[in-house]
Amino acid sequence: MVIAIDGPAGSGKSTIAKLLAEKFTGRGGQEFTYINSGNLYRAITLACIRAKIDLRDSEKVLEFAKKLNISYKKTEVFLDGEDVTPLLHTDEIDRHAAPLSAIVPVRHIVNDLIRRLAQGRDIVVEGRDMTTVVFPDTPYRFYLDASADSRAKRRFEQGVSNLSLQEIKTTILQRDEIDKNKAEGSLKIADGVRYLDTSDLTIIQVYDKLKVEIDL
Ligand code: DC
C-alpha cells in the first residue's frame, strides 16, 4: 500500500507523512516506511557540494550522481554508509537542491530508487511528484497546501535557518517557482487527489482529516 503526499515546501508534508507511518504501523500487523523524497535530492546536493561539483553544470552533476551510493534505512538517508540526514536542512542545501532537482535524469535516479524502496513494502512517501509521476495509480493521494506566510513562519520557528522571516518567505516563493516550472515532475494538483489547506490547522487536525480518508 502506498500513501502519497505532495505539496510545496513548508506545507507540513514531512511531519504528517512521518506521523501517518508511525500511527499506521502496527494496525493490522502492517509496518509502514516513511520516505522523504526531498531528502534524496538534498543528499545528492550535499554530495556534490562536498565533492566541489559545479551545481550549475548538469552534465557533471548527473555523471557524479550516477556513481553515488545512496541508501535509505528507516527514516534516514545514507551516503556511502554515512547517515547524512542531520546535515540536509541547511540554507545552502535549501538553495541548491531546487535547481538540482530540476535536472530530469537526476529525477529518474531518485524515482527509480524510491520505486525500489517501495517494492514489497507499505510506504508513506512525500515530495512534489509522488502523486503525479511516481505513484499516480495509488488510491491514497493527497496534496497539502498552505499560504506562503504560514509556510515561512513554520520554517522560521524550526530555528534551523539563519535567515529572517521575510528572507525565508522570499526563498520559499523562489523555490515554488522552480518546483512549479520543472520540465518533468513539476509540482501540481493532480486530478482526483485530495486537497487540504493546512494553513490554519494543527498537525493533529491534519492527521485526523487524512486518517478518515485511508481505510485501514
Ligand atoms: O521537500 P524538500 O523541501 O525537502 O525538497 C528538497 C528539494 O527537492 C526541493 O527543492 C524540491 C525538490 N523535490 C522535488 O523536486 N521532487 C520531490 N519529489 C521532492 C523534492
PDB file of C-alpha atoms and ligand atoms in Angstrom:
ATOM      1  CA  MET A   1       0.000   0.000   0.000  1.00  0.00           C
ATOM      2  CA  VAL A   2       1.315   3.418  -0.965  1.00  0.00           C
ATOM      3  CA  ILE A   3       0.155   6.653   0.665  1.00  0.00           C
ATOM      4  CA  ALA A   4       1.494   9.502  -1.494  1.00  0.00           C
ATOM      5  CA  ILE A   5       1.583  13.144  -0.397  1.00  0.00           C
ATOM      6  CA  ASP A   6       2.703  16.143  -2.433  1.00  0.00           C
ATOM      7  CA  GLY A   7       2.800  19.837  -1.705  1.00  0.00           C
ATOM      8  CA  PRO A   8       5.078  22.875  -1.577  1.00  0.00           C
ATOM      9  CA  ALA A   9       7.898  23.417   0.936  1.00  0.00           C
ATOM     10  CA  GLY A  10       6.539  24.001   4.430  1.00  0.00           C
ATOM     11  CA  SER A  11       3.052  22.632   3.820  1.00  0.00           C
ATOM     12  CA  GLY A  12       3.517  20.096   6.614  1.00  0.00           C
ATOM     13  CA  LYS A  13       4.026  17.025   4.411  1.00  0.00           C
ATOM     14  CA  SER A  14       7.080  15.625   6.203  1.00  0.00           C
ATOM     15  CA  THR A  15       5.595  15.885   9.673  1.00  0.00           C
ATOM     16  CA  ILE A  16       2.312  14.382   8.564  1.00  0.00           C
ATOM     17  CA  ALA A  17       3.852  11.611   6.454  1.00  0.00           C
ATOM     18  CA  LYS A  18       6.076  10.585   9.357  1.00  0.00           C
ATOM     19  CA  LEU A  19       3.146  10.647  11.782  1.00  0.00           C
ATOM     20  CA  LEU A  20       0.955   8.566   9.468  1.00  0.00           C
ATOM     21  CA  ALA A  21       3.725   5.969   9.085  1.00  0.00           C
ATOM     22  CA  GLU A  22       4.184   5.816  12.867  1.00  0.00           C
ATOM     23  CA  LYS A  23       0.489   5.630  13.722  1.00  0.00           C
ATOM     24  CA  PHE A  24      -0.393   3.187  10.951  1.00  0.00           C
ATOM     25  CA  THR A  25       2.461   0.830  11.787  1.00  0.00           C
ATOM     26  CA  GLY A  26       1.048  -1.946  13.888  1.00  0.00           C
ATOM     27  CA  ARG A  27      -2.526  -1.583  12.677  1.00  0.00           C
ATOM     28  CA  GLY A  28      -3.369  -4.953  11.158  1.00  0.00           C
ATOM     29  CA  GLY A  29       0.243  -6.049  11.607  1.00  0.00           C
ATOM     30  CA  GLN A  30       1.496  -3.769   8.827  1.00  0.00           C
ATOM     31  CA  GLU A  31       4.724  -1.824   9.011  1.00  0.00           C
ATOM     32  CA  PHE A  32       4.836   1.494   7.155  1.00  0.00           C
ATOM     33  CA  THR A  33       8.092   3.001   5.945  1.00  0.00           C
ATOM     34  CA  TYR A  34       8.241   6.776   5.712  1.00  0.00           C
ATOM     35  CA  ILE A  35      10.084   8.018   2.618  1.00  0.00           C
ATOM     36  CA  ASN A  36      11.042  11.668   2.271  1.00  0.00           C
ATOM     37  CA  SER A  37      11.916  12.073  -1.423  1.00  0.00           C
ATOM     38  CA  GLY A  38      13.179  15.623  -0.893  1.00  0.00           C
ATOM     39  CA  ASN A  39      15.903  14.243   1.370  1.00  0.00           C
ATOM     40  CA  LEU A  40      17.219  12.174  -1.551  1.00  0.00           C
ATOM     41  CA  TYR A  41      17.601  15.332  -3.657  1.00  0.00           C
ATOM     42  CA  ARG A  42      19.165  17.020  -0.662  1.00  0.00           C
ATOM     43  CA  ALA A  43      21.647  14.139  -0.149  1.00  0.00           C
ATOM     44  CA  ILE A  44      22.766  14.342  -3.793  1.00  0.00           C
ATOM     45  CA  THR A  45      23.165  18.115  -3.346  1.00  0.00           C
ATOM     46  CA  LEU A  46      25.282  17.606  -0.225  1.00  0.00           C
ATOM     47  CA  ALA A  47      27.478  15.056  -2.009  1.00  0.00           C
ATOM     48  CA  CYS A  48      28.012  17.500  -4.916  1.00  0.00           C
ATOM     49  CA  ILE A  49      28.928  20.343  -2.548  1.00  0.00           C
ATOM     50  CA  ARG A  50      31.394  18.113  -0.696  1.00  0.00           C
ATOM     51  CA  ALA A  51      32.974  16.965  -3.968  1.00  0.00           C
ATOM     52  CA  LYS A  52      33.058  20.573  -5.240  1.00  0.00           C
ATOM     53  CA  ILE A  53      30.972  19.692  -8.282  1.00  0.00           C
ATOM     54  CA  ASP A  54      29.704  22.805 -10.050  1.00  0.00           C
ATOM     55  CA  LEU A  55      25.959  22.587  -9.388  1.00  0.00           C
ATOM     56  CA  ARG A  56      25.206  24.681 -12.474  1.00  0.00           C
ATOM     57  CA  ASP A  57      26.825  22.041 -14.698  1.00  0.00           C
ATOM     58  CA  SER A  58      24.026  19.481 -15.101  1.00  0.00           C
ATOM     59  CA  GLU A  59      26.208  17.032 -17.082  1.00  0.00           C
ATOM     60  CA  LYS A  60      28.777  16.895 -14.288  1.00  0.00           C
ATOM     61  CA  VAL A  61      26.067  16.647 -11.613  1.00  0.00           C
ATOM     62  CA  LEU A  62      24.445  13.743 -13.442  1.00  0.00           C
ATOM     63  CA  GLU A  63      27.705  11.902 -14.062  1.00  0.00           C
ATOM     64  CA  PHE A  64      28.537  12.250 -10.366  1.00  0.00           C
ATOM     65  CA  ALA A  65      25.029  11.369  -9.132  1.00  0.00           C
ATOM     66  CA  LYS A  66      25.011   8.124 -11.127  1.00  0.00           C
ATOM     67  CA  LYS A  67      28.015   6.872  -9.168  1.00  0.00           C
ATOM     68  CA  LEU A  68      26.717   7.776  -5.727  1.00  0.00           C
ATOM     69  CA  ASN A  69      25.926   5.081  -3.240  1.00  0.00           C
ATOM     70  CA  ILE A  70      22.696   6.387  -1.662  1.00  0.00           C
ATOM     71  CA  SER A  71      20.562   4.262   0.591  1.00  0.00           C
ATOM     72  CA  TYR A  72      17.579   4.817   2.818  1.00  0.00           C
ATOM     73  CA  LYS A  73      17.100   2.985   6.110  1.00  0.00           C
ATOM     74  CA  LYS A  74      14.072   3.599   8.323  1.00  0.00           C
ATOM     75  CA  THR A  75      13.805   7.384   8.047  1.00  0.00           C
ATOM     76  CA  GLU A  76      17.479   8.139   7.432  1.00  0.00           C
ATOM     77  CA  VAL A  77      19.445   8.772   4.231  1.00  0.00           C
ATOM     78  CA  PHE A  78      22.946   7.294   3.906  1.00  0.00           C
ATOM     79  CA  LEU A  79      25.739   8.327   1.567  1.00  0.00           C
ATOM     80  CA  ASP A  80      28.378   5.597   1.324  1.00  0.00           C
ATOM     81  CA  GLY A  81      27.179   4.243   4.648  1.00  0.00           C
ATOM     82  CA  GLU A  82      27.239   7.628   6.442  1.00  0.00           C
ATOM     83  CA  ASP A  83      23.947   8.866   7.891  1.00  0.00           C
ATOM     84  CA  VAL A  84      23.736  12.371   6.424  1.00  0.00           C
ATOM     85  CA  THR A  85      20.134  13.111   7.481  1.00  0.00           C
ATOM     86  CA  PRO A  86      21.069  15.714  10.130  1.00  0.00           C
ATOM     87  CA  LEU A  87      23.091  17.665   7.529  1.00  0.00           C
ATOM     88  CA  LEU A  88      20.371  18.091   4.939  1.00  0.00           C
ATOM     89  CA  HIS A  89      18.389  21.108   6.144  1.00  0.00           C
ATOM     90  CA  THR A  90      20.830  23.984   5.860  1.00  0.00           C
ATOM     91  CA  ASP A  91      20.128  27.211   3.949  1.00  0.00           C
ATOM     92  CA  GLU A  92      22.844  26.244   1.452  1.00  0.00           C
ATOM     93  CA  ILE A  93      21.223  22.909   0.639  1.00  0.00           C
ATOM     94  CA  ASP A  94      17.752  24.530   0.511  1.00  0.00           C
ATOM     95  CA  ARG A  95      19.104  26.889  -2.123  1.00  0.00           C
ATOM     96  CA  HIS A  96      20.931  24.352  -4.301  1.00  0.00           C
ATOM     97  CA  ALA A  97      18.553  21.372  -4.073  1.00  0.00           C
ATOM     98  CA  ALA A  98      15.819  23.158  -6.041  1.00  0.00           C
ATOM     99  CA  PRO A  99      17.815  23.673  -9.272  1.00  0.00           C
ATOM    100  CA  LEU A 100      19.478  20.249  -8.882  1.00  0.00           C
ATOM    101  CA  SER A 101      16.064  18.601  -8.666  1.00  0.00           C
ATOM    102  CA  ALA A 102      15.109  20.256 -11.957  1.00  0.00           C
ATOM    103  CA  ILE A 103      17.692  18.109 -13.830  1.00  0.00           C
ATOM    104  CA  VAL A 104      15.456  15.485 -15.446  1.00  0.00           C
ATOM    105  CA  PRO A 105      17.890  12.482 -15.440  1.00  0.00           C
ATOM    106  CA  VAL A 106      18.650  13.176 -11.757  1.00  0.00           C
ATOM    107  CA  ARG A 107      14.897  12.899 -11.139  1.00  0.00           C
ATOM    108  CA  HIS A 108      14.963   9.475 -12.819  1.00  0.00           C
ATOM    109  CA  ILE A 109      17.732   8.284 -10.472  1.00  0.00           C
ATOM    110  CA  VAL A 110      15.721   9.391  -7.422  1.00  0.00           C
ATOM    111  CA  ASN A 111      12.431   7.984  -8.739  1.00  0.00           C
ATOM    112  CA  ASP A 112      13.998   4.583  -9.515  1.00  0.00           C
ATOM    113  CA  LEU A 113      15.419   4.454  -6.017  1.00  0.00           C
ATOM    114  CA  ILE A 114      12.015   5.283  -4.483  1.00  0.00           C
ATOM    115  CA  ARG A 115      10.228   2.649  -6.581  1.00  0.00           C
ATOM    116  CA  ARG A 116      12.816   0.067  -5.493  1.00  0.00           C
ATOM    117  CA  LEU A 117      12.340   1.059  -1.852  1.00  0.00           C
ATOM    118  CA  ALA A 118       8.577   0.677  -2.238  1.00  0.00           C
ATOM    119  CA  GLN A 119       8.758  -2.871  -3.564  1.00  0.00           C
ATOM    120  CA  GLY A 120       7.181  -5.308  -1.129  1.00  0.00           C
ATOM    121  CA  ARG A 121       6.637  -2.577   1.457  1.00  0.00           C
ATOM    122  CA  ASP A 122       3.840  -0.391   2.760  1.00  0.00           C
ATOM    123  CA  ILE A 123       5.024   3.182   2.492  1.00  0.00           C
ATOM    124  CA  VAL A 124       4.070   6.762   3.188  1.00  0.00           C
ATOM    125  CA  VAL A 125       6.016   8.845   0.692  1.00  0.00           C
ATOM    126  CA  GLU A 126       6.092  12.612   0.223  1.00  0.00           C
ATOM    127  CA  GLY A 127       7.528  15.120  -2.214  1.00  0.00           C
ATOM    128  CA  ARG A 128       6.489  17.082  -5.277  1.00  0.00           C
ATOM    129  CA  ASP A 129       5.646  14.405  -7.853  1.00  0.00           C
ATOM    130  CA  MET A 130       4.718  11.347  -5.815  1.00  0.00           C
ATOM    131  CA  THR A 131       1.020  11.653  -6.717  1.00  0.00           C
ATOM    132  CA  THR A 132       1.649  12.556 -10.377  1.00  0.00           C
ATOM    133  CA  VAL A 133       4.737  10.708 -11.648  1.00  0.00           C
ATOM    134  CA  VAL A 134       5.955   8.085  -9.211  1.00  0.00           C
ATOM    135  CA  PHE A 135       2.718   6.619  -7.779  1.00  0.00           C
ATOM    136  CA  PRO A 136      -0.119   8.055  -9.910  1.00  0.00           C
ATOM    137  CA  ASP A 137      -2.178   4.879  -9.505  1.00  0.00           C
ATOM    138  CA  THR A 138      -2.303   4.605  -5.747  1.00  0.00           C
ATOM    139  CA  PRO A 139      -5.796   5.284  -4.364  1.00  0.00           C
ATOM    140  CA  TYR A 140      -4.287   7.250  -1.471  1.00  0.00           C
ATOM    141  CA  ARG A 141      -3.093  10.524  -2.954  1.00  0.00           C
ATOM    142  CA  PHE A 142      -3.044  13.837  -1.074  1.00  0.00           C
ATOM    143  CA  TYR A 143      -1.969  17.399  -1.820  1.00  0.00           C
ATOM    144  CA  LEU A 144      -1.143  19.511   1.230  1.00  0.00           C
ATOM    145  CA  ASP A 145      -1.028  23.251   0.728  1.00  0.00           C
ATOM    146  CA  ALA A 146      -0.548  26.332   2.933  1.00  0.00           C
ATOM    147  CA  SER A 147      -0.132  30.058   2.431  1.00  0.00           C
ATOM    148  CA  ALA A 148       3.403  31.373   1.852  1.00  0.00           C
ATOM    149  CA  ASP A 149       3.154  33.310   5.139  1.00  0.00           C
ATOM    150  CA  SER A 150       2.329  30.294   7.249  1.00  0.00           C
ATOM    151  CA  ARG A 151       4.937  28.150   5.496  1.00  0.00           C
ATOM    152  CA  ALA A 152       7.622  30.789   6.119  1.00  0.00           C
ATOM    153  CA  LYS A 153       6.538  31.071   9.766  1.00  0.00           C
ATOM    154  CA  ARG A 154       6.797  27.302  10.261  1.00  0.00           C
ATOM    155  CA  ARG A 155      10.291  27.196   8.769  1.00  0.00           C
ATOM    156  CA  PHE A 156      11.344  30.221  10.859  1.00  0.00           C
ATOM    157  CA  GLU A 157      10.051  28.596  14.032  1.00  0.00           C
ATOM    158  CA  GLN A 158      12.003  25.386  13.319  1.00  0.00           C
ATOM    159  CA  GLY A 159      15.056  27.516  14.162  1.00  0.00           C
ATOM    160  CA  VAL A 160      17.299  25.825  11.568  1.00  0.00           C
ATOM    161  CA  SER A 161      17.623  28.814   9.257  1.00  0.00           C
ATOM    162  CA  ASN A 162      19.829  31.862   9.719  1.00  0.00           C
ATOM    163  CA  LEU A 163      17.518  33.924   7.516  1.00  0.00           C
ATOM    164  CA  SER A 164      14.898  36.447   8.667  1.00  0.00           C
ATOM    165  CA  LEU A 165      11.195  35.610   8.346  1.00  0.00           C
ATOM    166  CA  GLN A 166      10.914  37.832   5.267  1.00  0.00           C
ATOM    167  CA  GLU A 167      14.006  36.268   3.657  1.00  0.00           C
ATOM    168  CA  ILE A 168      12.618  32.789   4.296  1.00  0.00           C
ATOM    169  CA  LYS A 169       9.354  33.797   2.632  1.00  0.00           C
ATOM    170  CA  THR A 170      11.266  35.109  -0.384  1.00  0.00           C
ATOM    171  CA  THR A 171      13.279  31.876  -0.755  1.00  0.00           C
ATOM    172  CA  ILE A 172      10.103  29.781  -0.353  1.00  0.00           C
ATOM    173  CA  LEU A 173       8.439  31.716  -3.179  1.00  0.00           C
ATOM    174  CA  GLN A 174      11.531  31.285  -5.362  1.00  0.00           C
ATOM    175  CA  ARG A 175      11.541  27.525  -4.695  1.00  0.00           C
ATOM    176  CA  ASP A 176       7.806  27.368  -5.512  1.00  0.00           C
ATOM    177  CA  GLU A 177       8.552  28.916  -8.891  1.00  0.00           C
ATOM    178  CA  ILE A 178      11.278  26.354  -9.630  1.00  0.00           C
ATOM    179  CA  ASP A 179       9.090  23.475  -8.379  1.00  0.00           C
ATOM    180  CA  LYS A 180       6.097  24.512 -10.478  1.00  0.00           C
ATOM    181  CA  ASN A 181       8.081  25.066 -13.665  1.00  0.00           C
ATOM    182  CA  LYS A 182      10.107  21.861 -13.900  1.00  0.00           C
ATOM    183  CA  ALA A 183      10.206  20.138 -17.292  1.00  0.00           C
ATOM    184  CA  GLU A 184       9.315  16.889 -15.548  1.00  0.00           C
ATOM    185  CA  GLY A 185       7.870  16.222 -12.095  1.00  0.00           C
ATOM    186  CA  SER A 186       6.606  19.759 -11.627  1.00  0.00           C
ATOM    187  CA  LEU A 187       4.514  20.477  -8.575  1.00  0.00           C
ATOM    188  CA  LYS A 188       0.835  20.370  -9.466  1.00  0.00           C
ATOM    189  CA  ILE A 189      -2.501  19.333  -8.048  1.00  0.00           C
ATOM    190  CA  ALA A 190      -3.280  16.055  -9.801  1.00  0.00           C
ATOM    191  CA  ASP A 191      -6.806  15.155 -10.886  1.00  0.00           C
ATOM    192  CA  GLY A 192      -8.513  13.106  -8.230  1.00  0.00           C
ATOM    193  CA  VAL A 193      -6.039  13.964  -5.483  1.00  0.00           C
ATOM    194  CA  ARG A 194      -7.444  15.004  -2.102  1.00  0.00           C
ATOM    195  CA  TYR A 195      -6.523  18.643  -1.448  1.00  0.00           C
ATOM    196  CA  LEU A 196      -6.078  20.096   2.017  1.00  0.00           C
ATOM    197  CA  ASP A 197      -5.058  23.616   3.025  1.00  0.00           C
ATOM    198  CA  THR A 198      -3.142  23.261   6.303  1.00  0.00           C
ATOM    199  CA  SER A 199      -2.507  26.989   6.941  1.00  0.00           C
ATOM    200  CA  ASP A 200      -4.790  27.154   9.966  1.00  0.00           C
ATOM    201  CA  LEU A 201      -4.674  23.529  11.059  1.00  0.00           C
ATOM    202  CA  THR A 202      -2.596  21.827  13.737  1.00  0.00           C
ATOM    203  CA  ILE A 203      -0.676  18.643  12.917  1.00  0.00           C
ATOM    204  CA  ILE A 204      -3.259  16.552  14.753  1.00  0.00           C
ATOM    205  CA  GLN A 205      -6.110  18.199  12.837  1.00  0.00           C
ATOM    206  CA  VAL A 206      -4.378  17.413   9.525  1.00  0.00           C
ATOM    207  CA  TYR A 207      -3.688  13.856  10.680  1.00  0.00           C
ATOM    208  CA  ASP A 208      -7.351  13.362  11.654  1.00  0.00           C
ATOM    209  CA  LYS A 209      -8.550  14.606   8.264  1.00  0.00           C
ATOM    210  CA  LEU A 210      -6.211  12.301   6.345  1.00  0.00           C
ATOM    211  CA  LYS A 211      -6.821   9.288   8.577  1.00  0.00           C
ATOM    212  CA  VAL A 212     -10.520   9.141   7.738  1.00  0.00           C
ATOM    213  CA  GLU A 213      -9.671   9.012   4.026  1.00  0.00           C
ATOM    214  CA  ILE A 214      -7.493   5.924   4.450  1.00  0.00           C
ATOM    215  CA  ASP A 215      -9.471   2.773   5.116  1.00  0.00           C
ATOM    216  CA  LEU A 216      -7.094   0.837   7.281  1.00  0.00           C
TER     217      LEU A 216
HETATM  218  O1   DC B   1      10.693  18.630   0.292  1.00  0.00           O
HETATM  219  P1   DC B   1      12.057  19.326   0.362  1.00  0.00           P
HETATM  220  O2   DC B   1      11.965  20.813   0.522  1.00  0.00           O
HETATM  221  O3   DC B   1      12.945  18.712   1.398  1.00  0.00           O
HETATM  222  O4   DC B   1      12.740  19.042  -1.060  1.00  0.00           O
HETATM  223  C1   DC B   1      14.052  19.459  -1.362  1.00  0.00           C
HETATM  224  C2   DC B   1      14.119  19.896  -2.814  1.00  0.00           C
HETATM  225  O5   DC B   1      13.850  18.800  -3.697  1.00  0.00           O
HETATM  226  C3   DC B   1      13.110  20.982  -3.169  1.00  0.00           C
HETATM  227  O6   DC B   1      13.767  21.975  -3.906  1.00  0.00           O
HETATM  228  C4   DC B   1      12.092  20.301  -4.028  1.00  0.00           C
HETATM  229  C5   DC B   1      12.797  19.099  -4.573  1.00  0.00           C
HETATM  230  N1   DC B   1      11.920  17.925  -4.664  1.00  0.00           N
HETATM  231  C6   DC B   1      11.488  17.547  -5.916  1.00  0.00           C
HETATM  232  O7   DC B   1      11.795  18.207  -6.915  1.00  0.00           O
HETATM  233  N2   DC B   1      10.724  16.429  -6.042  1.00  0.00           N
HETATM  234  C7   DC B   1      10.384  15.706  -4.978  1.00  0.00           C
HETATM  235  N3   DC B   1       9.648  14.611  -5.144  1.00  0.00           N
HETATM  236  C8   DC B   1      10.811  16.098  -3.696  1.00  0.00           C
HETATM  237  C9   DC B   1      11.578  17.218  -3.579  1.00  0.00           C
END
